[in-house]
Short mmCIF file of C-alpha atoms and ligand atoms in Angstrom, two decimals:
data_model
loop_
_atom_site.label_atom_id
_atom_site.label_comp_id
_atom_site.label_asym_id
_atom_site.label_seq_id
_atom_site.Cartn_x
_atom_site.Cartn_y
_atom_site.Cartn_z
CA MET A 1 0.26 0.29 0.38
CA VAL A 2 2.63 2.33 1.02
CA LEU A 3 4.54 1.46 -2.43
CA GLU A 4 1.45 2.44 -4.04
CA ILE A 5 0.81 5.81 -2.35
CA LEU A 6 4.54 6.54 -3.76
CA GLU A 7 3.82 5.40 -7.15
CA TRP A 8 0.78 7.65 -7.01
CA CYS A 9 2.06 10.79 -6.07
CA LEU A 10 5.87 10.36 -8.19
CA THR A 11 4.09 9.12 -11.65
CA PRO A 12 3.47 12.30 -13.68
CA ALA A 13 -0.06 12.49 -14.71
CA SER A 14 -2.61 15.12 -15.05
CA LEU A 15 -5.36 16.18 -13.10
CA GLN A 16 -7.63 14.10 -14.57
CA ALA A 17 -6.46 11.38 -14.62
CA ARG A 18 -5.67 11.61 -10.62
CA THR A 19 -9.06 12.85 -9.92
CA SER A 20 -11.03 10.18 -12.36
CA GLY A 21 -8.86 6.83 -10.37
CA LEU A 22 -7.41 5.78 -13.37
CA LEU A 23 -3.90 6.68 -12.02
CA ALA A 24 -4.76 4.63 -9.07
CA GLU A 25 -6.61 2.01 -11.20
CA GLN A 26 -3.11 1.71 -13.50
CA ILE A 27 -0.46 0.81 -10.33
CA ALA A 28 -2.97 -0.96 -8.89
CA ILE A 29 -3.11 -3.27 -12.03
CA ARG A 30 0.25 -3.98 -11.45
CA HIS A 31 -0.38 -5.45 -8.46
CA ARG A 32 -2.75 -7.49 -9.00
CA ALA A 33 -1.08 -8.61 -12.12
CA THR A 34 1.79 -9.83 -9.84
CA ARG A 35 -0.41 -11.28 -7.58
CA CYS A 36 -2.47 -13.04 -10.54
CA LYS A 37 1.04 -13.90 -12.27
CA ARG A 38 0.00 -17.44 -13.14
CA ALA A 39 -3.25 -16.93 -14.03
CA TRP A 40 -3.04 -14.27 -16.18
CA GLU A 41 -0.07 -16.46 -18.08
CA PRO A 42 -2.39 -17.30 -20.38
CA HIS A 43 -3.85 -14.49 -21.51
CA LEU A 44 -1.38 -12.12 -21.70
CA ARG A 45 0.92 -15.21 -23.95
CA ALA A 46 -2.21 -15.46 -26.30
CA CYS A 47 -2.23 -11.92 -26.71
CA LYS A 48 1.21 -11.90 -27.88
CA ALA A 49 1.11 -14.65 -30.52
CA PHE A 50 -2.09 -12.88 -31.95
CA LEU A 51 -0.52 -9.91 -32.25
CA GLY A 52 2.70 -11.73 -33.60
CA ARG A 53 0.52 -13.74 -36.24
CA GLU A 54 -1.64 -10.41 -37.31
CA LEU A 55 1.38 -7.56 -37.76
CA GLN A 56 2.93 -7.30 -40.96
CA SER A 57 5.93 -4.44 -40.50
CA GLY A 58 5.12 -1.10 -41.11
CA SER A 59 6.31 2.22 -40.28
CA HIS A 60 4.44 3.52 -37.32
CA ILE A 61 2.53 1.42 -35.33
CA ALA A 62 0.26 3.26 -32.26
CA ILE A 63 -1.12 0.73 -29.33
CA LEU A 64 -3.69 2.38 -27.51
CA GLY A 65 -4.35 1.57 -24.26
CA SER A 66 -0.77 1.19 -23.54
CA GLY A 67 -0.37 0.68 -19.54
CA HIS A 68 2.58 -1.73 -18.64
CA LEU A 69 3.41 -3.47 -21.75
CA ARG A 70 2.30 -6.71 -20.71
CA ASP A 71 -0.02 -7.52 -23.32
CA LEU A 72 2.66 -6.71 -25.88
CA ASP A 73 5.84 -8.04 -27.01
CA LEU A 74 8.06 -4.86 -26.73
CA PRO A 75 11.19 -6.35 -28.78
CA TYR A 76 9.16 -7.84 -31.46
CA LEU A 77 7.17 -4.21 -31.96
CA LYS A 78 10.61 -2.70 -32.13
CA ALA A 79 12.11 -5.45 -34.82
CA HIS A 80 8.71 -4.71 -37.07
CA PHE A 81 8.04 -0.53 -37.07
CA ALA A 82 10.16 1.48 -37.37
CA LYS A 83 8.37 3.89 -34.84
CA ILE A 84 5.97 2.92 -32.25
CA THR A 85 3.35 5.48 -30.21
CA LEU A 86 2.31 4.25 -26.99
CA VAL A 87 -1.42 6.01 -26.29
CA ASP A 88 -2.38 6.15 -22.54
CA VAL A 89 -4.38 8.22 -20.12
CA VAL A 90 -0.99 7.53 -17.89
CA HIS A 91 2.40 6.39 -18.99
CA PRO A 92 3.44 4.14 -15.53
CA LEU A 93 6.96 5.35 -14.73
CA GLU A 94 8.74 2.05 -15.85
CA VAL A 95 7.61 3.13 -19.49
CA ARG A 96 8.59 6.49 -19.23
CA ILE A 97 11.77 5.09 -18.59
CA MET A 98 12.21 2.87 -21.43
CA ALA A 99 10.95 5.27 -24.00
CA LEU A 100 13.48 7.85 -22.67
CA PHE A 101 16.29 5.37 -23.22
CA SER A 102 14.77 4.29 -26.98
CA ARG A 103 16.27 6.89 -28.81
CA GLY A 104 13.63 8.29 -30.28
CA ARG A 105 11.73 4.98 -31.16
CA LEU A 106 9.14 4.85 -28.25
CA GLN A 107 6.54 8.16 -28.29
CA LEU A 108 4.66 8.73 -25.49
CA LEU A 109 1.15 10.50 -26.11
CA SER A 110 -0.74 10.92 -22.83
CA GLY A 111 -4.48 11.81 -23.31
CA ASP A 112 -7.84 10.55 -22.96
CA LEU A 113 -9.35 7.98 -25.33
CA SER A 114 -13.03 8.13 -24.68
CA GLY A 115 -13.46 11.00 -25.08
CA ALA A 116 -15.82 11.46 -21.83
CA LEU A 117 -13.66 12.00 -18.88
CA HIS A 118 -15.11 15.94 -19.07
CA CYS A 119 -18.36 14.66 -19.90
CA PHE A 120 -20.69 15.13 -17.03
CA ASN A 121 -23.87 14.39 -18.84
CA PRO A 122 -24.24 10.59 -20.67
CA ASN A 123 -26.46 12.73 -23.07
CA SER A 124 -23.81 15.43 -24.27
CA ALA A 125 -21.53 15.21 -27.06
CA ILE A 126 -18.43 12.24 -26.57
CA SER A 127 -15.43 13.41 -28.68
CA VAL A 128 -11.70 12.08 -28.47
CA ALA A 129 -9.50 15.89 -28.44
CA ASP A 130 -8.48 17.10 -31.90
CA ASP A 131 -5.30 17.44 -30.65
CA LEU A 132 -5.12 13.33 -30.10
CA ARG A 133 -6.35 12.28 -33.46
CA ILE A 134 -3.86 14.83 -35.09
CA SER A 135 -1.05 13.20 -33.38
CA LEU A 136 -2.02 10.12 -34.87
CA LYS A 137 -2.33 10.49 -38.26
CA GLU A 138 0.33 9.21 -39.57
CA VAL A 139 0.12 6.16 -37.71
CA ASP A 140 -0.35 3.28 -40.50
CA VAL A 141 -1.59 0.06 -37.77
CA PHE A 142 -3.30 0.66 -34.30
CA VAL A 143 -3.97 -2.09 -31.28
CA SER A 144 -6.50 -1.79 -29.00
CA ALA A 145 -5.02 -3.43 -26.13
CA CYS A 146 -7.82 -4.89 -23.42
CA LEU A 147 -8.95 -1.23 -23.68
CA LEU A 148 -12.17 -0.90 -24.73
CA THR A 149 -14.54 -2.01 -21.30
CA GLN A 150 -12.23 0.21 -19.36
CA LEU A 151 -13.02 2.79 -21.38
CA ALA A 152 -16.71 4.38 -20.18
CA LEU A 153 -15.23 2.85 -16.33
CA PRO A 154 -15.12 7.02 -14.78
CA ALA A 155 -17.67 8.13 -17.08
CA SER A 156 -20.39 5.57 -16.06
CA SER A 157 -19.67 5.63 -12.15
CA ARG A 158 -20.36 9.68 -12.39
CA TRP A 159 -23.41 9.12 -14.23
CA GLN A 160 -25.43 6.44 -12.07
CA LYS A 161 -25.41 9.38 -9.45
CA ARG A 162 -27.35 11.32 -11.53
CA PHE A 163 -28.88 9.83 -14.54
CA ALA A 164 -31.41 6.92 -15.40
CA LYS A 165 -29.74 3.81 -16.16
CA SER A 166 -31.15 4.06 -19.71
CA GLU A 167 -29.04 7.33 -19.96
CA VAL A 168 -25.93 6.06 -18.52
CA LEU A 169 -26.19 2.35 -20.67
CA LEU A 170 -26.52 4.75 -23.79
CA GLY A 171 -23.65 6.93 -22.97
CA VAL A 172 -21.61 4.12 -22.60
CA LYS A 173 -22.71 2.51 -25.46
CA ARG A 174 -21.83 5.54 -27.45
CA ILE A 175 -18.19 5.94 -25.96
CA CYS A 176 -17.61 2.32 -26.84
CA GLN A 177 -18.97 2.84 -30.30
CA SER A 178 -16.87 5.90 -31.10
CA HIS A 179 -13.57 3.97 -30.18
CA LEU A 180 -14.74 1.18 -32.59
CA ASP A 181 -15.75 3.56 -35.44
CA PHE A 182 -11.95 5.15 -35.08
CA LEU A 183 -10.40 1.53 -35.56
CA LYS A 184 -12.84 1.65 -38.14
CA ASN A 185 -11.48 4.03 -39.82
CA ALA A 186 -7.95 3.60 -39.32
CA PRO A 187 -5.52 2.36 -42.09
CA ARG A 188 -5.66 -1.12 -40.43
CA ALA A 189 -6.57 -1.94 -36.56
CA LEU A 190 -6.35 -5.07 -34.58
CA LEU A 191 -8.55 -4.87 -31.31
CA ILE A 192 -7.95 -7.04 -28.44
CA THR A 193 -11.03 -6.54 -25.99
CA ASP A 194 -12.92 -8.66 -23.10
CA VAL A 195 -16.55 -9.18 -23.96
CA GLU A 196 -18.46 -11.06 -21.30
CA ARG A 197 -17.51 -12.20 -17.78
CA ARG A 198 -19.00 -14.97 -15.51
CA TYR A 199 -18.30 -14.92 -11.73
CA GLY A 200 -17.35 -18.82 -10.67
CA THR A 201 -19.81 -20.97 -12.49
CA ALA A 202 -22.63 -18.43 -13.44
CA ASP A 203 -24.16 -17.84 -16.53
CA TRP A 204 -21.98 -15.21 -18.79
CA SER A 205 -23.21 -11.55 -19.11
CA ALA A 206 -22.01 -9.44 -21.75
CA LEU A 207 -19.79 -6.46 -21.10
CA LEU A 208 -20.57 -4.24 -23.87
CA PRO A 209 -24.52 -5.21 -24.44
CA GLY A 210 -25.45 -3.32 -27.88
CA VAL A 211 -22.37 -2.45 -28.71
CA ASP A 212 -21.83 -3.61 -32.73
CA LEU A 213 -18.64 -5.61 -32.01
CA PRO A 214 -16.37 -7.23 -35.16
CA ARG A 215 -16.67 -10.92 -35.45
CA PRO A 216 -14.08 -12.30 -33.51
CA MET A 217 -10.71 -14.04 -35.16
CA GLU A 218 -10.09 -15.95 -31.80
CA ARG A 219 -11.36 -16.22 -28.87
CA TRP A 220 -10.05 -17.34 -25.10
CA ILE A 221 -10.71 -16.98 -21.70
CA TRP A 222 -8.56 -14.90 -19.30
CA ASP A 223 -8.41 -16.00 -15.83
CA ILE A 224 -8.63 -12.08 -14.36
CA ALA A 225 -9.71 -12.99 -10.80
CA PRO A 226 -8.92 -16.17 -8.99
CA PRO A 227 -10.59 -16.82 -6.18
CA ALA A 228 -8.50 -14.95 -3.49
CA GLU A 229 -9.11 -11.33 -5.66
CA HIS A 230 -11.35 -9.12 -4.81
CA GLY A 231 -12.55 -5.52 -5.60
CA LEU A 232 -12.38 -5.88 -9.18
CA ARG A 233 -14.25 -2.70 -10.73
CA ASN A 234 -17.53 -3.60 -12.97
CA ILE A 235 -18.28 -1.86 -16.57
CA GLY A 236 -21.20 -0.10 -16.62
CA PRO A 237 -23.85 0.08 -14.48
CA GLU A 238 -25.42 -2.90 -12.19
C1 LIG B 1 -6.78 -3.31 -18.56
S1 LIG B 1 -5.48 -1.79 -18.74
C2 LIG B 1 -4.40 -2.72 -20.80
C3 LIG B 1 -3.28 -3.43 -20.40
C4 LIG B 1 -2.07 -2.81 -20.74
N1 LIG B 1 -2.52 -2.92 -22.40
C5 LIG B 1 -1.11 -3.78 -20.46
O1 LIG B 1 -0.51 -4.75 -20.77
O2 LIG B 1 -0.77 -3.28 -19.03
C6 LIG B 1 -6.35 -0.60 -19.89
C7 LIG B 1 -5.13 0.65 -19.66
O3 LIG B 1 -6.19 1.48 -20.61
C8 LIG B 1 -5.76 2.65 -19.79
N2 LIG B 1 -6.90 3.49 -19.87
C9 LIG B 1 -8.10 3.33 -19.37
N3 LIG B 1 -9.09 4.66 -19.51
C10 LIG B 1 -8.21 5.26 -20.69
C11 LIG B 1 -8.73 6.41 -21.49
N4 LIG B 1 -9.72 6.91 -21.44
N5 LIG B 1 -7.62 7.22 -21.98
C12 LIG B 1 -6.90 6.28 -22.71
N6 LIG B 1 -6.41 4.92 -21.82
C13 LIG B 1 -7.53 4.61 -20.66
C14 LIG B 1 -5.50 2.50 -18.71
O4 LIG B 1 -5.12 3.39 -18.31
C15 LIG B 1 -4.90 1.41 -18.56
O5 LIG B 1 -3.43 1.24 -18.61
#
């Protein structure tokens, strides 16, 4: 806990990332990943293998929701792409240090990919900031890396306090759909996302109800919370 607080203080992050809880969540994920190392291993291996099969070489790749880079094989990306842009609302310290010593191969972009961190009403317009879009104009391959179901979490937990469930669900759907539309309009894009969850042996339930997802090329199960884990945040209103 003390380490987590220290990291929260030391990591450069916007006020938005701090107050939305995204910085704290990202730090918590690092510790959860260590605790769940064995359970997460097949998922991380599956992500890397999928990208290894599907990514061809190119000049510029962008990783959306890059976080701690656990689900990516960075040496592989470096071998196949001249430039790598990592996009996240906050970049962990170890990634910042990596970028510093990458001789310009790793570029970090910090920003809100949901377009909704500032948005206090689920019915208002949602769009990713222009400067972030412009910085990504030259990218030829995008990877959305386990980001989609996380995108609406801060906005939806805020909206739930003041708006009807139907309005919140619609806002969540619009955030997710706009991310998918962004990927659809990219020269090439790969999406890795969780789509369903279940607790124990209960039935599966959709994490992205009503969102128009592409047909999956591959599927696997991510044992994200083995029995000892508690306190995972949920997508959308309960
Ligand atoms: C589940 S993690 C993805 C895992 C990451 N690829 C890794 O290997 O560590 C989700 C990531 O998305 C980022 N994220 C969540 N909401 C975001 C937003 N609105 N804009 C940009 N990044 C966001 C988080 O900071 C986190 O790093």
